[in-house]
Amino acid sequence: MISAFIKSIRGSDADAAVHYLARMIEAGEDPRFIARRLIVHASEDVGLADPTALPAAVAAAQAVEFVGLPEARINLAQATIHLALAPKSNAVVKAIGAAAQDVRAGLAGPVPSHLRDASYPGSARLGHGRGYEYPHDYDEGVVAQQYAPDAVTGREYYQPTRHGAEARYADRSERIKAILARARNAEEPDAEEH
């Protein structure tokens, strides 16, 4: 039942999803289990295509705790319909999966010195924080400096879709990547030096 429920939401069929929700509730399924699945689905299959999906799913889970059944079935149905009708994107789950795969493969490396904590005695002597540039001092709140360790600099884990609100994130992501690329290009030696 839970598989059919989630696949119906993923497939944007709100009526089928509400049908499976009703069957699970009438059969005595733990509503907390259903709520947990909605929370996972909100990020896994909707993601930033509708940034309100996760708060809606979390609110339904809280309603289950505060109100309980039978009334919380309405909250679960609201979240189910919201998620079913939302535009879909799995870019978030793909991003964390790709990053985790790199970490497991040993692509980590030390944190760049300018990003290290410089608030404790002796940190300056170690070079921590030296050269860090405060993003709020720059246009768009973005500064061309290296954030990722050398081993993964230039890796692009988040590949936004153009679905729903994620199109806005895709546009901003492209602008940010162009700014950050300037930092990488400034650090690369000229082709003539090779």
PDB file of C-alpha atoms in Angstrom:
ATOM      1  CA  MET A   1       0.000   0.000   0.000  1.00  0.00           C
ATOM      2  CA  ILE A   2       2.727   2.487   0.923  1.00  0.00           C
ATOM      3  CA  SER A   3       4.518   1.789  -2.363  1.00  0.00           C
ATOM      4  CA  ALA A   4       1.353   2.431  -4.385  1.00  0.00           C
ATOM      5  CA  PHE A   5       0.689   5.550  -2.275  1.00  0.00           C
ATOM      6  CA  ILE A   6       4.122   7.071  -2.908  1.00  0.00           C
ATOM      7  CA  LYS A   7       4.166   6.084  -6.574  1.00  0.00           C
ATOM      8  CA  SER A   8       0.752   7.692  -7.060  1.00  0.00           C
ATOM      9  CA  ILE A   9       2.000  10.922  -5.466  1.00  0.00           C
ATOM     10  CA  ARG A  10       5.149  10.778  -7.613  1.00  0.00           C
ATOM     11  CA  GLY A  11       2.933  10.244 -10.656  1.00  0.00           C
ATOM     12  CA  SER A  12       0.830  13.315  -9.709  1.00  0.00           C
ATOM     13  CA  ASP A  13      -2.411  11.328  -9.302  1.00  0.00           C
ATOM     14  CA  ALA A  14      -3.951  12.952  -6.230  1.00  0.00           C
ATOM     15  CA  ASP A  15      -7.107  10.828  -6.372  1.00  0.00           C
ATOM     16  CA  ALA A  16      -5.225   7.517  -6.390  1.00  0.00           C
ATOM     17  CA  ALA A  17      -2.931   8.764  -3.618  1.00  0.00           C
ATOM     18  CA  VAL A  18      -5.893   9.770  -1.413  1.00  0.00           C
ATOM     19  CA  HIS A  19      -7.490   6.367  -2.099  1.00  0.00           C
ATOM     20  CA  TYR A  20      -4.386   4.535  -0.859  1.00  0.00           C
ATOM     21  CA  LEU A  21      -4.138   6.912   2.096  1.00  0.00           C
ATOM     22  CA  ALA A  22      -7.732   6.084   3.079  1.00  0.00           C
ATOM     23  CA  ARG A  23      -7.083   2.354   2.734  1.00  0.00           C
ATOM     24  CA  MET A  24      -4.030   2.562   4.992  1.00  0.00           C
ATOM     25  CA  ILE A  25      -5.855   4.609   7.617  1.00  0.00           C
ATOM     26  CA  GLU A  26      -8.932   2.338   7.573  1.00  0.00           C
ATOM     27  CA  ALA A  27      -6.665  -0.731   7.884  1.00  0.00           C
ATOM     28  CA  GLY A  28      -5.067   0.727  11.028  1.00  0.00           C
ATOM     29  CA  GLU A  29      -1.676   1.748   9.622  1.00  0.00           C
ATOM     30  CA  ASP A  30       0.305   3.899  12.032  1.00  0.00           C
ATOM     31  CA  PRO A  31      -0.309   7.490  10.861  1.00  0.00           C
ATOM     32  CA  ARG A  32       3.217   8.429  11.973  1.00  0.00           C
ATOM     33  CA  PHE A  33       4.587   5.967   9.418  1.00  0.00           C
ATOM     34  CA  ILE A  34       2.497   7.612   6.694  1.00  0.00           C
ATOM     35  CA  ALA A  35       3.617  11.070   7.829  1.00  0.00           C
ATOM     36  CA  ARG A  36       7.289  10.028   7.785  1.00  0.00           C
ATOM     37  CA  ARG A  37       6.908   8.763   4.219  1.00  0.00           C
ATOM     38  CA  LEU A  38       5.332  12.094   3.189  1.00  0.00           C
ATOM     39  CA  ILE A  39       8.278  13.968   4.693  1.00  0.00           C
ATOM     40  CA  VAL A  40      10.770  11.824   2.782  1.00  0.00           C
ATOM     41  CA  HIS A  41       8.780  12.134  -0.441  1.00  0.00           C
ATOM     42  CA  ALA A  42       8.623  15.932  -0.119  1.00  0.00           C
ATOM     43  CA  SER A  43      12.410  16.181  -0.508  1.00  0.00           C
ATOM     44  CA  GLU A  44      13.058  13.058  -2.553  1.00  0.00           C
ATOM     45  CA  ASP A  45      10.529  13.584  -5.342  1.00  0.00           C
ATOM     46  CA  VAL A  46       9.349  17.203  -5.084  1.00  0.00           C
ATOM     47  CA  GLY A  47      12.383  18.988  -3.684  1.00  0.00           C
ATOM     48  CA  LEU A  48      12.939  22.567  -4.768  1.00  0.00           C
ATOM     49  CA  ALA A  49      10.365  22.340  -7.558  1.00  0.00           C
ATOM     50  CA  ASP A  50       7.968  23.272  -4.720  1.00  0.00           C
ATOM     51  CA  PRO A  51       9.858  24.449  -1.612  1.00  0.00           C
ATOM     52  CA  THR A  52       6.575  24.480   0.350  1.00  0.00           C
ATOM     53  CA  ALA A  53       6.218  20.702   0.053  1.00  0.00           C
ATOM     54  CA  LEU A  54       8.552  19.863   2.937  1.00  0.00           C
ATOM     55  CA  PRO A  55       6.944  22.320   5.399  1.00  0.00           C
ATOM     56  CA  ALA A  56       3.510  20.962   4.401  1.00  0.00           C
ATOM     57  CA  ALA A  57       4.613  17.374   5.060  1.00  0.00           C
ATOM     58  CA  VAL A  58       6.250  18.305   8.376  1.00  0.00           C
ATOM     59  CA  ALA A  59       3.106  20.186   9.409  1.00  0.00           C
ATOM     60  CA  ALA A  60       1.016  17.091   8.659  1.00  0.00           C
ATOM     61  CA  ALA A  61       3.377  14.986  10.797  1.00  0.00           C
ATOM     62  CA  GLN A  62       3.066  17.501  13.629  1.00  0.00           C
ATOM     63  CA  ALA A  63      -0.711  17.437  13.273  1.00  0.00           C
ATOM     64  CA  VAL A  64      -0.631  13.652  13.646  1.00  0.00           C
ATOM     65  CA  GLU A  65       1.220  14.120  16.949  1.00  0.00           C
ATOM     66  CA  PHE A  66      -0.912  17.022  18.218  1.00  0.00           C
ATOM     67  CA  VAL A  67      -4.351  15.986  16.979  1.00  0.00           C
ATOM     68  CA  GLY A  68      -4.224  12.255  16.303  1.00  0.00           C
ATOM     69  CA  LEU A  69      -6.726  10.198  14.399  1.00  0.00           C
ATOM     70  CA  PRO A  70      -9.413  10.422  13.201  1.00  0.00           C
ATOM     71  CA  GLU A  71      -9.021  14.178  12.615  1.00  0.00           C
ATOM     72  CA  ALA A  72      -5.377  14.012  11.489  1.00  0.00           C
ATOM     73  CA  ARG A  73      -6.490  12.051   8.446  1.00  0.00           C
ATOM     74  CA  ILE A  74      -7.556  15.421   7.025  1.00  0.00           C
ATOM     75  CA  ASN A  75      -4.064  16.850   7.562  1.00  0.00           C
ATOM     76  CA  LEU A  76      -2.493  13.793   5.961  1.00  0.00           C
ATOM     77  CA  ALA A  77      -4.877  14.103   3.016  1.00  0.00           C
ATOM     78  CA  GLN A  78      -4.019  17.790   2.598  1.00  0.00           C
ATOM     79  CA  ALA A  79      -0.297  17.047   2.518  1.00  0.00           C
ATOM     80  CA  THR A  80      -0.869  14.104   0.167  1.00  0.00           C
ATOM     81  CA  ILE A  81      -2.807  16.241  -2.298  1.00  0.00           C
ATOM     82  CA  HIS A  82      -0.251  19.052  -2.020  1.00  0.00           C
ATOM     83  CA  LEU A  83       2.614  16.681  -2.835  1.00  0.00           C
ATOM     84  CA  ALA A  84       0.720  14.942  -5.624  1.00  0.00           C
ATOM     85  CA  LEU A  85      -0.109  18.199  -7.394  1.00  0.00           C
ATOM     86  CA  ALA A  86       3.314  19.774  -6.839  1.00  0.00           C
ATOM     87  CA  PRO A  87       5.827  19.915  -9.682  1.00  0.00           C
ATOM     88  CA  LYS A  88       8.413  17.172  -9.252  1.00  0.00           C
ATOM     89  CA  SER A  89      12.213  17.147  -9.089  1.00  0.00           C
ATOM     90  CA  ASN A  90      14.637  14.568  -7.742  1.00  0.00           C
ATOM     91  CA  ALA A  91      17.640  16.901  -8.122  1.00  0.00           C
ATOM     92  CA  VAL A  92      18.093  17.144  -4.342  1.00  0.00           C
ATOM     93  CA  VAL A  93      18.322  13.377  -3.816  1.00  0.00           C
ATOM     94  CA  LYS A  94      20.635  13.052  -6.814  1.00  0.00           C
ATOM     95  CA  ALA A  95      22.890  15.821  -5.438  1.00  0.00           C
ATOM     96  CA  ILE A  96      23.365  14.228  -2.007  1.00  0.00           C
ATOM     97  CA  GLY A  97      23.807  10.810  -3.625  1.00  0.00           C
ATOM     98  CA  ALA A  98      26.581  12.050  -5.933  1.00  0.00           C
ATOM     99  CA  ALA A  99      28.327  13.913  -3.105  1.00  0.00           C
ATOM    100  CA  ALA A 100      28.142  10.864  -0.827  1.00  0.00           C
ATOM    101  CA  GLN A 101      29.545   8.680  -3.600  1.00  0.00           C
ATOM    102  CA  ASP A 102      32.538  11.011  -3.935  1.00  0.00           C
ATOM    103  CA  VAL A 103      33.076  10.981  -0.159  1.00  0.00           C
ATOM    104  CA  ARG A 104      32.952   7.163  -0.082  1.00  0.00           C
ATOM    105  CA  ALA A 105      35.438   7.106  -2.982  1.00  0.00           C
ATOM    106  CA  GLY A 106      37.874   9.132  -0.888  1.00  0.00           C
ATOM    107  CA  LEU A 107      37.383  12.459  -2.633  1.00  0.00           C
ATOM    108  CA  ALA A 108      37.542  14.709   0.381  1.00  0.00           C
ATOM    109  CA  GLY A 109      40.738  16.575   1.147  1.00  0.00           C
ATOM    110  CA  PRO A 110      41.421  19.281   3.697  1.00  0.00           C
ATOM    111  CA  VAL A 111      39.123  22.248   4.157  1.00  0.00           C
ATOM    112  CA  PRO A 112      40.655  25.342   2.504  1.00  0.00           C
ATOM    113  CA  SER A 113      42.549  27.399   5.108  1.00  0.00           C
ATOM    114  CA  HIS A 114      40.492  30.543   4.602  1.00  0.00           C
ATOM    115  CA  LEU A 115      37.305  28.609   5.572  1.00  0.00           C
ATOM    116  CA  ARG A 116      38.703  27.162   8.790  1.00  0.00           C
ATOM    117  CA  ASP A 117      37.577  28.458  12.172  1.00  0.00           C
ATOM    118  CA  ALA A 118      39.622  31.497  13.127  1.00  0.00           C
ATOM    119  CA  SER A 119      37.914  32.294  16.420  1.00  0.00           C
ATOM    120  CA  TYR A 120      40.180  30.459  18.857  1.00  0.00           C
ATOM    121  CA  PRO A 121      43.642  31.389  20.181  1.00  0.00           C
ATOM    122  CA  GLY A 122      46.380  30.151  17.912  1.00  0.00           C
ATOM    123  CA  SER A 123      44.208  29.865  14.809  1.00  0.00           C
ATOM    124  CA  ALA A 124      45.821  32.892  13.146  1.00  0.00           C
ATOM    125  CA  ARG A 125      49.249  31.313  13.628  1.00  0.00           C
ATOM    126  CA  LEU A 126      47.949  28.301  11.686  1.00  0.00           C
ATOM    127  CA  GLY A 127      46.671  30.530   8.879  1.00  0.00           C
ATOM    128  CA  HIS A 128      43.029  29.774   9.584  1.00  0.00           C
ATOM    129  CA  GLY A 129      40.668  32.335   8.146  1.00  0.00           C
ATOM    130  CA  ARG A 130      43.425  34.242   6.339  1.00  0.00           C
ATOM    131  CA  GLY A 131      42.105  35.555   3.036  1.00  0.00           C
ATOM    132  CA  TYR A 132      38.460  34.797   3.739  1.00  0.00           C
ATOM    133  CA  GLU A 133      36.193  37.265   1.997  1.00  0.00           C
ATOM    134  CA  TYR A 134      32.784  38.034   3.500  1.00  0.00           C
ATOM    135  CA  PRO A 135      30.054  37.336   0.891  1.00  0.00           C
ATOM    136  CA  HIS A 136      27.738  40.059   2.202  1.00  0.00           C
ATOM    137  CA  ASP A 137      30.295  42.638   1.075  1.00  0.00           C
ATOM    138  CA  TYR A 138      29.791  41.631  -2.584  1.00  0.00           C
ATOM    139  CA  ASP A 139      27.090  42.044  -5.212  1.00  0.00           C
ATOM    140  CA  GLU A 140      24.455  39.305  -4.992  1.00  0.00           C
ATOM    141  CA  GLY A 141      26.077  38.170  -1.723  1.00  0.00           C
ATOM    142  CA  VAL A 142      28.491  35.926  -3.602  1.00  0.00           C
ATOM    143  CA  VAL A 143      32.279  36.184  -3.739  1.00  0.00           C
ATOM    144  CA  ALA A 144      34.636  34.345  -6.073  1.00  0.00           C
ATOM    145  CA  GLN A 145      36.590  32.225  -3.601  1.00  0.00           C
ATOM    146  CA  GLN A 146      37.143  28.493  -3.229  1.00  0.00           C
ATOM    147  CA  TYR A 147      34.756  26.701  -0.892  1.00  0.00           C
ATOM    148  CA  ALA A 148      35.164  23.014  -1.736  1.00  0.00           C
ATOM    149  CA  PRO A 149      38.319  21.029  -0.981  1.00  0.00           C
ATOM    150  CA  ASP A 150      40.729  20.746  -3.926  1.00  0.00           C
ATOM    151  CA  ALA A 151      39.684  17.134  -4.540  1.00  0.00           C
ATOM    152  CA  VAL A 152      36.133  18.143  -5.496  1.00  0.00           C
ATOM    153  CA  THR A 153      36.525  21.726  -6.707  1.00  0.00           C
ATOM    154  CA  GLY A 154      34.428  22.132  -9.802  1.00  0.00           C
ATOM    155  CA  ARG A 155      32.176  19.152  -9.064  1.00  0.00           C
ATOM    156  CA  GLU A 156      28.532  20.008  -9.706  1.00  0.00           C
ATOM    157  CA  TYR A 157      26.324  17.861  -7.506  1.00  0.00           C
ATOM    158  CA  TYR A 158      23.139  19.899  -7.682  1.00  0.00           C
ATOM    159  CA  GLN A 159      21.715  19.780 -11.205  1.00  0.00           C
ATOM    160  CA  PRO A 160      18.436  21.700 -10.952  1.00  0.00           C
ATOM    161  CA  THR A 161      15.505  20.980 -13.214  1.00  0.00           C
ATOM    162  CA  ARG A 162      13.315  23.646 -14.773  1.00  0.00           C
ATOM    163  CA  HIS A 163      10.206  22.282 -13.019  1.00  0.00           C
ATOM    164  CA  GLY A 164       8.151  24.678 -10.934  1.00  0.00           C
ATOM    165  CA  ALA A 165      10.050  26.940  -8.553  1.00  0.00           C
ATOM    166  CA  GLU A 166      13.277  25.044  -9.232  1.00  0.00           C
ATOM    167  CA  ALA A 167      13.629  27.014 -12.473  1.00  0.00           C
ATOM    168  CA  ARG A 168      14.327  30.066 -10.295  1.00  0.00           C
ATOM    169  CA  TYR A 169      16.964  28.099  -8.367  1.00  0.00           C
ATOM    170  CA  ALA A 170      18.477  26.909 -11.649  1.00  0.00           C
ATOM    171  CA  ASP A 171      18.888  30.478 -12.873  1.00  0.00           C
ATOM    172  CA  ARG A 172      20.483  31.586  -9.601  1.00  0.00           C
ATOM    173  CA  SER A 173      22.694  28.487  -9.521  1.00  0.00           C
ATOM    174  CA  GLU A 174      24.033  29.317 -12.987  1.00  0.00           C
ATOM    175  CA  ARG A 175      24.884  32.892 -11.939  1.00  0.00           C
ATOM    176  CA  ILE A 176      26.606  31.682  -8.755  1.00  0.00           C
ATOM    177  CA  LYS A 177      28.572  28.996 -10.581  1.00  0.00           C
ATOM    178  CA  ALA A 178      29.842  31.609 -13.039  1.00  0.00           C
ATOM    179  CA  ILE A 179      31.067  33.780 -10.153  1.00  0.00           C
ATOM    180  CA  LEU A 180      32.698  30.859  -8.345  1.00  0.00           C
ATOM    181  CA  ALA A 181      34.318  29.680 -11.572  1.00  0.00           C
ATOM    182  CA  ARG A 182      36.211  32.976 -11.678  1.00  0.00           C
ATOM    183  CA  ALA A 183      37.964  31.911  -8.460  1.00  0.00           C
ATOM    184  CA  ARG A 184      38.944  28.563  -9.990  1.00  0.00           C
ATOM    185  CA  ASN A 185      40.123  30.201 -13.232  1.00  0.00           C
ATOM    186  CA  ALA A 186      42.217  32.727 -11.310  1.00  0.00           C
ATOM    187  CA  GLU A 187      44.030  29.903  -9.496  1.00  0.00           C
ATOM    188  CA  GLU A 188      44.758  27.805 -12.609  1.00  0.00           C
ATOM    189  CA  PRO A 189      48.123  28.404 -14.269  1.00  0.00           C
ATOM    190  CA  ASP A 190      48.109  29.795 -17.811  1.00  0.00           C
ATOM    191  CA  ALA A 191      48.071  27.218 -20.567  1.00  0.00           C
ATOM    192  CA  GLU A 192      51.476  28.543 -21.749  1.00  0.00           C
ATOM    193  CA  GLU A 193      53.068  27.477 -18.478  1.00  0.00           C
ATOM    194  CA  HIS A 194      52.312  23.789 -19.081  1.00  0.00           C
TER     195      HIS A 194
END
